[in-house]
């Protein structure tokens, strides 16, 4: 039974009823839930939390019995830093991508399949990572 790490963009597509991505994200998430376990980590939780006033509201849409909480392994933090450094050395923008590197490194270190619709960076920096992406 596969384990999936669900990127925040997929969750936000569903929570915000995104007109372009809602159908794809909802279908992929439902299929993954039928075939394995869904997980999130503190970075994903933080990114999704921005749209909520209270933690109880967020917990209601991301219940722990449906979305397993996985801590970030120290190895993932190390890998995220190294990949981010490679990104910056290659001329990448300094501002926003570090959370994506934590998410990709976490999935890579724990051998999780990552559900995302932003696959380009993950493919570039985590080539062995199994992705479900459009």
Short mmCIF file of C-alpha atoms in Angstrom, two decimals:
data_model
loop_
_atom_site.label_atom_id
_atom_site.label_comp_id
_atom_site.label_asym_id
_atom_site.label_seq_id
_atom_site.Cartn_x
_atom_site.Cartn_y
_atom_site.Cartn_z
CA UNK A 1 0.00 0.00 0.00
CA UNK A 2 1.68 3.24 -1.10
CA UNK A 3 2.17 6.26 1.14
CA UNK A 4 1.55 9.68 -0.34
CA UNK A 5 2.74 13.11 0.72
CA UNK A 6 0.16 15.67 -0.43
CA UNK A 7 1.60 19.02 -1.51
CA UNK A 8 -0.17 22.13 -0.25
CA UNK A 9 -1.07 23.25 -3.77
CA UNK A 10 -3.28 20.17 -4.23
CA UNK A 11 -5.02 20.76 -0.90
CA UNK A 12 -5.50 24.45 -1.66
CA UNK A 13 -6.99 23.63 -5.07
CA UNK A 14 -9.72 21.71 -3.29
CA UNK A 15 -10.19 24.04 -0.34
CA UNK A 16 -10.36 27.13 -2.56
CA UNK A 17 -12.45 25.43 -5.28
CA UNK A 18 -9.88 26.43 -7.90
CA UNK A 19 -11.67 26.63 -11.27
CA UNK A 20 -8.73 25.23 -13.21
CA UNK A 21 -7.33 22.58 -10.85
CA UNK A 22 -10.14 21.48 -8.52
CA UNK A 23 -11.25 18.47 -10.61
CA UNK A 24 -7.75 17.12 -11.17
CA UNK A 25 -6.70 17.58 -7.55
CA UNK A 26 -9.91 16.09 -6.13
CA UNK A 27 -9.76 13.04 -8.41
CA UNK A 28 -6.08 12.33 -7.72
CA UNK A 29 -6.50 12.79 -3.98
CA UNK A 30 -9.53 10.48 -3.87
CA UNK A 31 -7.71 7.81 -5.89
CA UNK A 32 -4.66 8.03 -3.63
CA UNK A 33 -6.82 7.78 -0.50
CA UNK A 34 -8.41 4.61 -1.93
CA UNK A 35 -5.05 2.98 -2.61
CA UNK A 36 -2.85 4.15 0.27
CA UNK A 37 -2.34 6.57 3.12
CA UNK A 38 -2.26 10.36 2.80
CA UNK A 39 0.32 12.37 4.72
CA UNK A 40 1.24 15.98 5.36
CA UNK A 41 4.18 17.54 7.19
CA UNK A 42 4.60 20.77 9.21
CA UNK A 43 5.56 22.79 6.12
CA UNK A 44 2.45 21.72 4.21
CA UNK A 45 0.31 22.30 7.31
CA UNK A 46 1.74 25.83 7.68
CA UNK A 47 1.18 26.71 4.02
CA UNK A 48 -2.46 25.58 4.16
CA UNK A 49 -3.05 27.23 7.55
CA UNK A 50 -2.78 30.72 6.09
CA UNK A 51 -6.40 30.54 4.91
CA UNK A 52 -7.80 29.80 8.38
CA UNK A 53 -8.40 31.96 11.43
CA UNK A 54 -8.42 29.13 13.97
CA UNK A 55 -6.53 25.86 14.22
CA UNK A 56 -9.82 24.03 14.86
CA UNK A 57 -11.04 25.07 11.41
CA UNK A 58 -7.88 23.72 9.80
CA UNK A 59 -8.09 20.50 11.79
CA UNK A 60 -11.66 20.04 10.55
CA UNK A 61 -10.55 20.08 6.89
CA UNK A 62 -7.31 18.14 7.49
CA UNK A 63 -8.40 15.59 10.08
CA UNK A 64 -5.53 13.50 11.49
CA UNK A 65 -7.42 10.28 10.81
CA UNK A 66 -7.39 11.11 7.09
CA UNK A 67 -4.06 12.99 6.81
CA UNK A 68 -1.27 11.38 8.77
CA UNK A 69 1.08 13.92 10.36
CA UNK A 70 4.70 13.16 9.54
CA UNK A 71 7.56 15.03 11.20
CA UNK A 72 10.36 16.29 9.00
CA UNK A 73 13.37 13.97 9.30
CA UNK A 74 16.70 15.64 9.99
CA UNK A 75 18.04 13.99 6.84
CA UNK A 76 15.33 15.77 4.85
CA UNK A 77 16.34 19.13 6.33
CA UNK A 78 19.95 18.49 5.29
CA UNK A 79 18.94 17.43 1.77
CA UNK A 80 16.59 20.43 1.43
CA UNK A 81 19.42 22.78 2.33
CA UNK A 82 21.80 21.21 -0.18
CA UNK A 83 19.21 21.30 -2.98
CA UNK A 84 18.30 24.89 -2.13
CA UNK A 85 21.98 25.85 -2.25
CA UNK A 86 22.29 24.24 -5.68
CA UNK A 87 19.19 26.16 -6.77
CA UNK A 88 20.58 29.51 -5.57
CA UNK A 89 24.02 28.82 -7.03
CA UNK A 90 22.30 28.19 -10.36
CA UNK A 91 20.72 31.64 -10.26
CA UNK A 92 17.40 30.76 -8.64
CA UNK A 93 15.21 33.31 -6.90
CA UNK A 94 16.03 33.51 -3.18
CA UNK A 95 12.58 34.27 -1.79
CA UNK A 96 10.02 31.48 -1.91
CA UNK A 97 11.13 27.99 -2.91
CA UNK A 98 12.67 26.72 0.32
CA UNK A 99 9.36 25.16 1.50
CA UNK A 100 9.22 23.16 -1.73
CA UNK A 101 12.70 21.82 -1.05
CA UNK A 102 11.62 20.67 2.43
CA UNK A 103 8.58 18.94 0.92
CA UNK A 104 10.57 17.27 -1.87
CA UNK A 105 13.38 16.21 0.45
CA UNK A 106 10.90 14.77 2.95
CA UNK A 107 9.21 12.68 0.25
CA UNK A 108 12.59 11.56 -1.10
CA UNK A 109 14.08 10.59 2.28
CA UNK A 110 10.99 8.64 3.38
CA UNK A 111 10.35 7.17 -0.08
CA UNK A 112 6.88 8.73 -0.31
CA UNK A 113 5.05 9.38 -3.55
CA UNK A 114 4.46 13.13 -3.82
CA UNK A 115 1.14 14.41 -5.12
CA UNK A 116 1.70 17.87 -6.58
CA UNK A 117 0.82 19.97 -9.56
CA UNK A 118 4.14 21.83 -9.46
CA UNK A 119 6.41 19.05 -10.65
CA UNK A 120 9.17 20.93 -12.49
CA UNK A 121 11.28 21.85 -9.45
CA UNK A 122 10.80 18.43 -7.87
CA UNK A 123 11.88 16.68 -11.07
CA UNK A 124 14.95 18.90 -11.36
CA UNK A 125 16.21 18.56 -7.79
CA UNK A 126 14.78 15.17 -6.75
CA UNK A 127 14.95 13.09 -9.96
CA UNK A 128 14.32 9.76 -8.24
CA UNK A 129 11.19 11.03 -6.48
CA UNK A 130 7.96 9.36 -7.56
CA UNK A 131 5.45 12.05 -8.49
CA UNK A 132 1.80 12.19 -9.31
CA UNK A 133 1.43 15.39 -11.30
CA UNK A 134 -0.48 16.68 -14.32
#
